[in-house]
Amino acid sequence: AFLCGPALLTAWMFILGSLGAQSETPLLRLDLILIGTGVLAALGGLIAWRRARTASVSPAPAATPLAFDERLLIGLMGLALIVRWFVTAYWPFIAYDTLWVYGYQGRLYALLGYIPNSIDYYPQMLSLQYAFGQIAYSGVADHAARAVVSFINLGSTLAVYTLGERLFTRRAGIYAAALWTLYHHVGEWSRMGDLEIALTSSFTLAAVFFVLAQRSYRPGQ
């Protein structure tokens, strides 16, 4: 949800912003954004409901208690996410990506109401998420724009945990998530929600999906 939700939100915003640019009409408005995301959420809920009605669910095995080192790693990851949230929320934009790529473009889209054709661009996912925070706030507010960054960081940690847990064991998932979350370069990139964090998370979950699909494949079914 932390990864697919922002992806669908920004895909819809990209459509609105691109259409608005053709006639310089501010279509990046909160009402239009929420209507589109509401429709997408309703479709997703309908699909999930239909699958839940037809899928056979086996009872989950009883969970074993967490070992001391597992609890320690979870605590360290939680502390790291809190520190990064604090830095993201209160530290000024000083990195190139946030000064120009994400921060500036997000403000530009929020002020104009569309994605202009007159400047060069970086992939839009982060810029449009920053813009959504500005639009929802009804004004240029970097603190509001940065609110999404903590969710991206948490989503990346959960994605790596899912990789280890689904392919191996819960313990492997916790260690994999800890290696990712506590790696110092990830901490640096996570300050502004760098695109590498979001894309790595998406590729990680895609890898989990395809490996599990291959494992469960039965010829003739």
Short mmCIF file of N, CA and C in Angstrom, two decimals, residues 76-179:
data_model
loop_
_atom_site.label_atom_id
_atom_site.label_comp_id
_atom_site.label_asym_id
_atom_site.label_seq_id
_atom_site.Cartn_x
_atom_site.Cartn_y
_atom_site.Cartn_z
N LEU A 76 16.11 -0.95 16.50
CA LEU A 76 17.07 -0.08 15.82
C LEU A 76 16.48 0.48 14.53
N MET A 77 15.73 -0.34 13.80
CA MET A 77 15.08 0.15 12.57
C MET A 77 14.04 1.20 12.90
N GLY A 78 13.26 0.96 13.95
CA GLY A 78 12.28 1.96 14.35
C GLY A 78 12.93 3.28 14.74
N LEU A 79 14.04 3.19 15.48
CA LEU A 79 14.77 4.40 15.88
C LEU A 79 15.32 5.13 14.65
N ALA A 80 15.87 4.38 13.70
CA ALA A 80 16.41 4.99 12.48
C ALA A 80 15.31 5.71 11.70
N LEU A 81 14.13 5.10 11.60
CA LEU A 81 13.03 5.74 10.87
C LEU A 81 12.56 7.01 11.57
N ILE A 82 12.55 7.00 12.91
CA ILE A 82 12.15 8.20 13.65
C ILE A 82 13.16 9.32 13.43
N VAL A 83 14.45 9.00 13.48
CA VAL A 83 15.49 10.01 13.26
C VAL A 83 15.37 10.59 11.85
N ARG A 84 15.16 9.74 10.87
CA ARG A 84 15.05 10.22 9.49
C ARG A 84 13.79 11.06 9.31
N TRP A 85 12.71 10.68 9.98
CA TRP A 85 11.49 11.49 9.90
C TRP A 85 11.76 12.88 10.48
N PHE A 86 12.48 12.94 11.61
CA PHE A 86 12.78 14.23 12.24
C PHE A 86 13.63 15.08 11.30
N VAL A 87 14.68 14.48 10.72
CA VAL A 87 15.55 15.22 9.81
C VAL A 87 14.78 15.71 8.59
N THR A 88 13.93 14.84 8.05
CA THR A 88 13.15 15.22 6.86
C THR A 88 12.18 16.35 7.18
N ALA A 89 11.55 16.30 8.34
CA ALA A 89 10.52 17.28 8.67
C ALA A 89 11.09 18.65 9.00
N TYR A 90 12.26 18.68 9.64
CA TYR A 90 12.73 19.95 10.19
C TYR A 90 14.01 20.48 9.55
N TRP A 91 14.74 19.66 8.82
CA TRP A 91 15.98 20.14 8.21
C TRP A 91 15.67 20.86 6.91
N PRO A 92 16.31 21.96 6.59
CA PRO A 92 16.03 22.64 5.34
C PRO A 92 16.51 21.84 4.13
N PHE A 93 15.90 22.13 2.99
CA PHE A 93 16.32 21.48 1.75
C PHE A 93 17.71 21.99 1.38
N ILE A 94 18.71 21.11 1.39
CA ILE A 94 20.06 21.52 1.02
C ILE A 94 20.66 20.63 -0.06
N ALA A 95 20.07 19.46 -0.33
CA ALA A 95 20.60 18.56 -1.35
C ALA A 95 20.12 18.99 -2.73
N TYR A 96 20.88 18.63 -3.75
CA TYR A 96 20.52 19.01 -5.13
C TYR A 96 19.16 18.47 -5.52
N ASP A 97 18.91 17.19 -5.20
CA ASP A 97 17.66 16.57 -5.63
C ASP A 97 16.44 17.29 -5.06
N THR A 98 16.53 17.70 -3.80
CA THR A 98 15.37 18.36 -3.20
C THR A 98 15.30 19.84 -3.56
N LEU A 99 16.45 20.45 -3.79
CA LEU A 99 16.43 21.87 -4.19
C LEU A 99 15.88 22.04 -5.60
N TRP A 100 16.21 21.11 -6.48
CA TRP A 100 15.79 21.28 -7.88
C TRP A 100 14.83 20.21 -8.34
N VAL A 101 15.25 18.95 -8.25
CA VAL A 101 14.47 17.91 -8.89
C VAL A 101 13.11 17.72 -8.23
N TYR A 102 13.10 17.49 -6.89
CA TYR A 102 11.84 17.21 -6.22
C TYR A 102 11.19 18.47 -5.67
N GLY A 103 11.96 19.21 -4.87
CA GLY A 103 11.38 20.36 -4.18
C GLY A 103 10.91 21.45 -5.13
N TYR A 104 11.79 21.86 -6.04
CA TYR A 104 11.41 22.95 -6.94
C TYR A 104 10.29 22.55 -7.88
N GLN A 105 10.42 21.38 -8.50
CA GLN A 105 9.38 20.97 -9.44
C GLN A 105 8.05 20.77 -8.74
N GLY A 106 8.08 20.23 -7.51
CA GLY A 106 6.82 20.06 -6.78
C GLY A 106 6.14 21.39 -6.53
N ARG A 107 6.91 22.41 -6.16
CA ARG A 107 6.33 23.74 -5.95
C ARG A 107 5.78 24.30 -7.26
N LEU A 108 6.52 24.10 -8.34
CA LEU A 108 6.10 24.62 -9.64
C LEU A 108 4.77 24.03 -10.07
N TYR A 109 4.62 22.72 -9.94
CA TYR A 109 3.36 22.08 -10.33
C TYR A 109 2.20 22.56 -9.47
N ALA A 110 2.47 22.74 -8.17
CA ALA A 110 1.41 23.18 -7.28
C ALA A 110 0.97 24.60 -7.61
N LEU A 111 1.92 25.47 -7.95
CA LEU A 111 1.59 26.87 -8.25
C LEU A 111 0.89 27.01 -9.59
N LEU A 112 1.36 26.27 -10.61
CA LEU A 112 0.77 26.39 -11.94
C LEU A 112 -0.50 25.56 -12.08
N GLY A 113 -0.54 24.41 -11.43
CA GLY A 113 -1.69 23.52 -11.59
C GLY A 113 -1.55 22.57 -12.76
N TYR A 114 -0.39 22.54 -13.39
CA TYR A 114 -0.13 21.60 -14.48
C TYR A 114 1.38 21.43 -14.62
N ILE A 115 1.78 20.50 -15.50
CA ILE A 115 3.21 20.22 -15.71
C ILE A 115 3.63 20.94 -16.98
N PRO A 116 4.35 22.05 -16.87
CA PRO A 116 4.68 22.84 -18.06
C PRO A 116 5.62 22.09 -18.99
N ASN A 117 5.55 22.45 -20.27
CA ASN A 117 6.37 21.81 -21.29
C ASN A 117 7.70 22.51 -21.53
N SER A 118 7.99 23.55 -20.76
CA SER A 118 9.09 24.45 -21.12
C SER A 118 10.39 24.17 -20.38
N ILE A 119 10.44 23.14 -19.48
CA ILE A 119 11.68 22.84 -18.77
C ILE A 119 11.98 21.36 -18.87
N ASP A 120 13.21 20.99 -18.56
CA ASP A 120 13.59 19.58 -18.56
C ASP A 120 13.11 18.92 -17.27
N TYR A 121 12.95 17.61 -17.35
CA TYR A 121 12.33 16.90 -16.23
C TYR A 121 13.10 15.67 -15.83
N TYR A 122 12.87 15.31 -14.58
CA TYR A 122 13.31 14.06 -13.98
C TYR A 122 12.05 13.21 -13.87
N PRO A 123 12.16 11.88 -13.64
CA PRO A 123 10.93 11.10 -13.42
C PRO A 123 10.01 11.75 -12.39
N GLN A 124 8.73 11.70 -12.66
CA GLN A 124 7.77 12.56 -11.96
C GLN A 124 7.26 12.04 -10.63
N MET A 125 7.51 10.78 -10.31
CA MET A 125 6.84 10.19 -9.15
C MET A 125 7.07 11.01 -7.87
N LEU A 126 8.32 11.31 -7.54
CA LEU A 126 8.60 12.05 -6.31
C LEU A 126 8.15 13.50 -6.41
N SER A 127 8.38 14.13 -7.54
CA SER A 127 7.99 15.53 -7.70
C SER A 127 6.49 15.69 -7.52
N LEU A 128 5.71 14.78 -8.09
CA LEU A 128 4.26 14.89 -7.98
C LEU A 128 3.78 14.57 -6.57
N GLN A 129 4.47 13.70 -5.85
CA GLN A 129 4.09 13.47 -4.46
C GLN A 129 4.37 14.71 -3.61
N TYR A 130 5.50 15.36 -3.88
CA TYR A 130 5.77 16.62 -3.20
C TYR A 130 4.67 17.64 -3.54
N ALA A 131 4.29 17.67 -4.83
CA ALA A 131 3.26 18.62 -5.26
C ALA A 131 1.93 18.34 -4.57
N PHE A 132 1.61 17.07 -4.36
CA PHE A 132 0.34 16.73 -3.71
C PHE A 132 0.29 17.31 -2.30
N GLY A 133 1.41 17.23 -1.58
CA GLY A 133 1.45 17.84 -0.25
C GLY A 133 1.21 19.33 -0.30
N GLN A 134 1.79 20.00 -1.29
CA GLN A 134 1.59 21.45 -1.45
C GLN A 134 0.13 21.77 -1.79
N ILE A 135 -0.43 20.98 -2.72
CA ILE A 135 -1.81 21.23 -3.16
C ILE A 135 -2.78 20.99 -2.01
N ALA A 136 -2.56 19.91 -1.26
CA ALA A 136 -3.45 19.62 -0.13
C ALA A 136 -3.36 20.70 0.94
N TYR A 137 -2.18 21.31 1.08
CA TYR A 137 -1.98 22.38 2.05
C TYR A 137 -2.52 23.71 1.55
N SER A 138 -2.80 23.79 0.26
CA SER A 138 -3.29 25.03 -0.39
C SER A 138 -2.24 26.13 -0.36
N GLY A 139 -1.01 25.76 -0.65
CA GLY A 139 0.05 26.76 -0.70
C GLY A 139 1.41 26.11 -0.66
N VAL A 140 2.44 26.89 -0.94
CA VAL A 140 3.79 26.37 -0.93
C VAL A 140 4.22 26.13 0.51
N ALA A 141 4.41 24.87 0.87
CA ALA A 141 4.81 24.50 2.23
C ALA A 141 5.69 23.26 2.13
N ASP A 142 6.98 23.47 2.27
CA ASP A 142 7.90 22.34 2.14
C ASP A 142 7.67 21.29 3.22
N HIS A 143 7.28 21.70 4.42
CA HIS A 143 7.04 20.73 5.47
C HIS A 143 5.86 19.82 5.11
N ALA A 144 4.82 20.38 4.50
CA ALA A 144 3.70 19.54 4.06
C ALA A 144 4.13 18.62 2.94
N ALA A 145 4.96 19.12 2.03
CA ALA A 145 5.40 18.29 0.91
C ALA A 145 6.23 17.11 1.37
N ARG A 146 7.01 17.31 2.43
CA ARG A 146 7.91 16.25 2.89
C ARG A 146 7.19 15.15 3.66
N ALA A 147 5.91 15.33 3.96
CA ALA A 147 5.20 14.34 4.77
C ALA A 147 5.23 12.95 4.15
N VAL A 148 5.28 12.88 2.82
CA VAL A 148 5.24 11.59 2.14
C VAL A 148 6.53 10.81 2.32
N VAL A 149 7.64 11.50 2.61
CA VAL A 149 8.95 10.85 2.60
C VAL A 149 9.03 9.72 3.63
N SER A 150 8.49 9.93 4.81
CA SER A 150 8.55 8.90 5.85
C SER A 150 7.82 7.63 5.43
N PHE A 151 6.73 7.79 4.69
CA PHE A 151 6.01 6.61 4.20
C PHE A 151 6.82 5.84 3.17
N ILE A 152 7.56 6.57 2.33
CA ILE A 152 8.42 5.91 1.35
C ILE A 152 9.51 5.11 2.07
N ASN A 153 10.10 5.70 3.12
CA ASN A 153 11.14 5.00 3.87
C ASN A 153 10.59 3.73 4.53
N LEU A 154 9.43 3.85 5.17
CA LEU A 154 8.84 2.69 5.81
C LEU A 154 8.46 1.63 4.77
N GLY A 155 7.93 2.08 3.64
CA GLY A 155 7.57 1.15 2.57
C GLY A 155 8.77 0.36 2.07
N SER A 156 9.92 1.01 1.96
CA SER A 156 11.12 0.31 1.49
C SER A 156 11.56 -0.75 2.50
N THR A 157 11.49 -0.42 3.79
CA THR A 157 11.86 -1.40 4.82
C THR A 157 10.93 -2.61 4.78
N LEU A 158 9.63 -2.37 4.65
CA LEU A 158 8.68 -3.47 4.60
C LEU A 158 8.84 -4.30 3.34
N ALA A 159 9.24 -3.66 2.22
CA ALA A 159 9.45 -4.40 0.97
C ALA A 159 10.61 -5.39 1.12
N VAL A 160 11.71 -4.93 1.72
CA VAL A 160 12.86 -5.82 1.90
C VAL A 160 12.52 -6.93 2.90
N TYR A 161 11.77 -6.60 3.95
CA TYR A 161 11.34 -7.64 4.89
C TYR A 161 10.50 -8.70 4.16
N THR A 162 9.60 -8.25 3.30
CA THR A 162 8.75 -9.18 2.56
C THR A 162 9.58 -10.11 1.69
N LEU A 163 10.64 -9.57 1.08
CA LEU A 163 11.52 -10.40 0.25
C LEU A 163 12.12 -11.53 1.07
N GLY A 164 12.72 -11.19 2.22
CA GLY A 164 13.35 -12.22 3.03
C GLY A 164 12.36 -13.18 3.66
N GLU A 165 11.22 -12.65 4.12
CA GLU A 165 10.25 -13.49 4.84
C GLU A 165 9.52 -14.44 3.90
N ARG A 166 9.12 -13.96 2.72
CA ARG A 166 8.37 -14.81 1.81
C ARG A 166 9.25 -15.85 1.12
N LEU A 167 10.49 -15.49 0.83
CA LEU A 167 11.36 -16.42 0.12
C LEU A 167 12.11 -17.35 1.08
N PHE A 168 12.33 -16.91 2.34
CA PHE A 168 13.09 -17.73 3.29
C PHE A 168 12.30 -17.86 4.59
N THR A 169 12.64 -17.05 5.59
CA THR A 169 11.97 -17.12 6.89
C THR A 169 11.78 -15.71 7.44
N ARG A 170 11.00 -15.61 8.52
CA ARG A 170 10.80 -14.32 9.17
C ARG A 170 12.12 -13.73 9.65
N ARG A 171 12.99 -14.59 10.19
CA ARG A 171 14.29 -14.12 10.67
C ARG A 171 15.12 -13.55 9.53
N ALA A 172 15.10 -14.22 8.38
CA ALA A 172 15.83 -13.70 7.22
C ALA A 172 15.25 -12.36 6.78
N GLY A 173 13.93 -12.21 6.86
CA GLY A 173 13.30 -10.95 6.49
C GLY A 173 13.72 -9.81 7.40
N ILE A 174 13.78 -10.09 8.71
CA ILE A 174 14.18 -9.05 9.66
C ILE A 174 15.63 -8.63 9.43
N TYR A 175 16.51 -9.60 9.22
CA TYR A 175 17.92 -9.26 8.97
C TYR A 175 18.09 -8.52 7.66
N ALA A 176 17.37 -8.94 6.62
CA ALA A 176 17.47 -8.24 5.34
C ALA A 176 16.98 -6.81 5.47
N ALA A 177 15.86 -6.62 6.15
CA ALA A 177 15.33 -5.27 6.34
C ALA A 177 16.29 -4.41 7.16
N ALA A 178 16.94 -5.02 8.16
CA ALA A 178 17.89 -4.26 8.98
C ALA A 178 19.12 -3.85 8.18
N LEU A 179 19.64 -4.76 7.35
CA LEU A 179 20.79 -4.42 6.50
C LEU A 179 20.45 -3.26 5.58
#
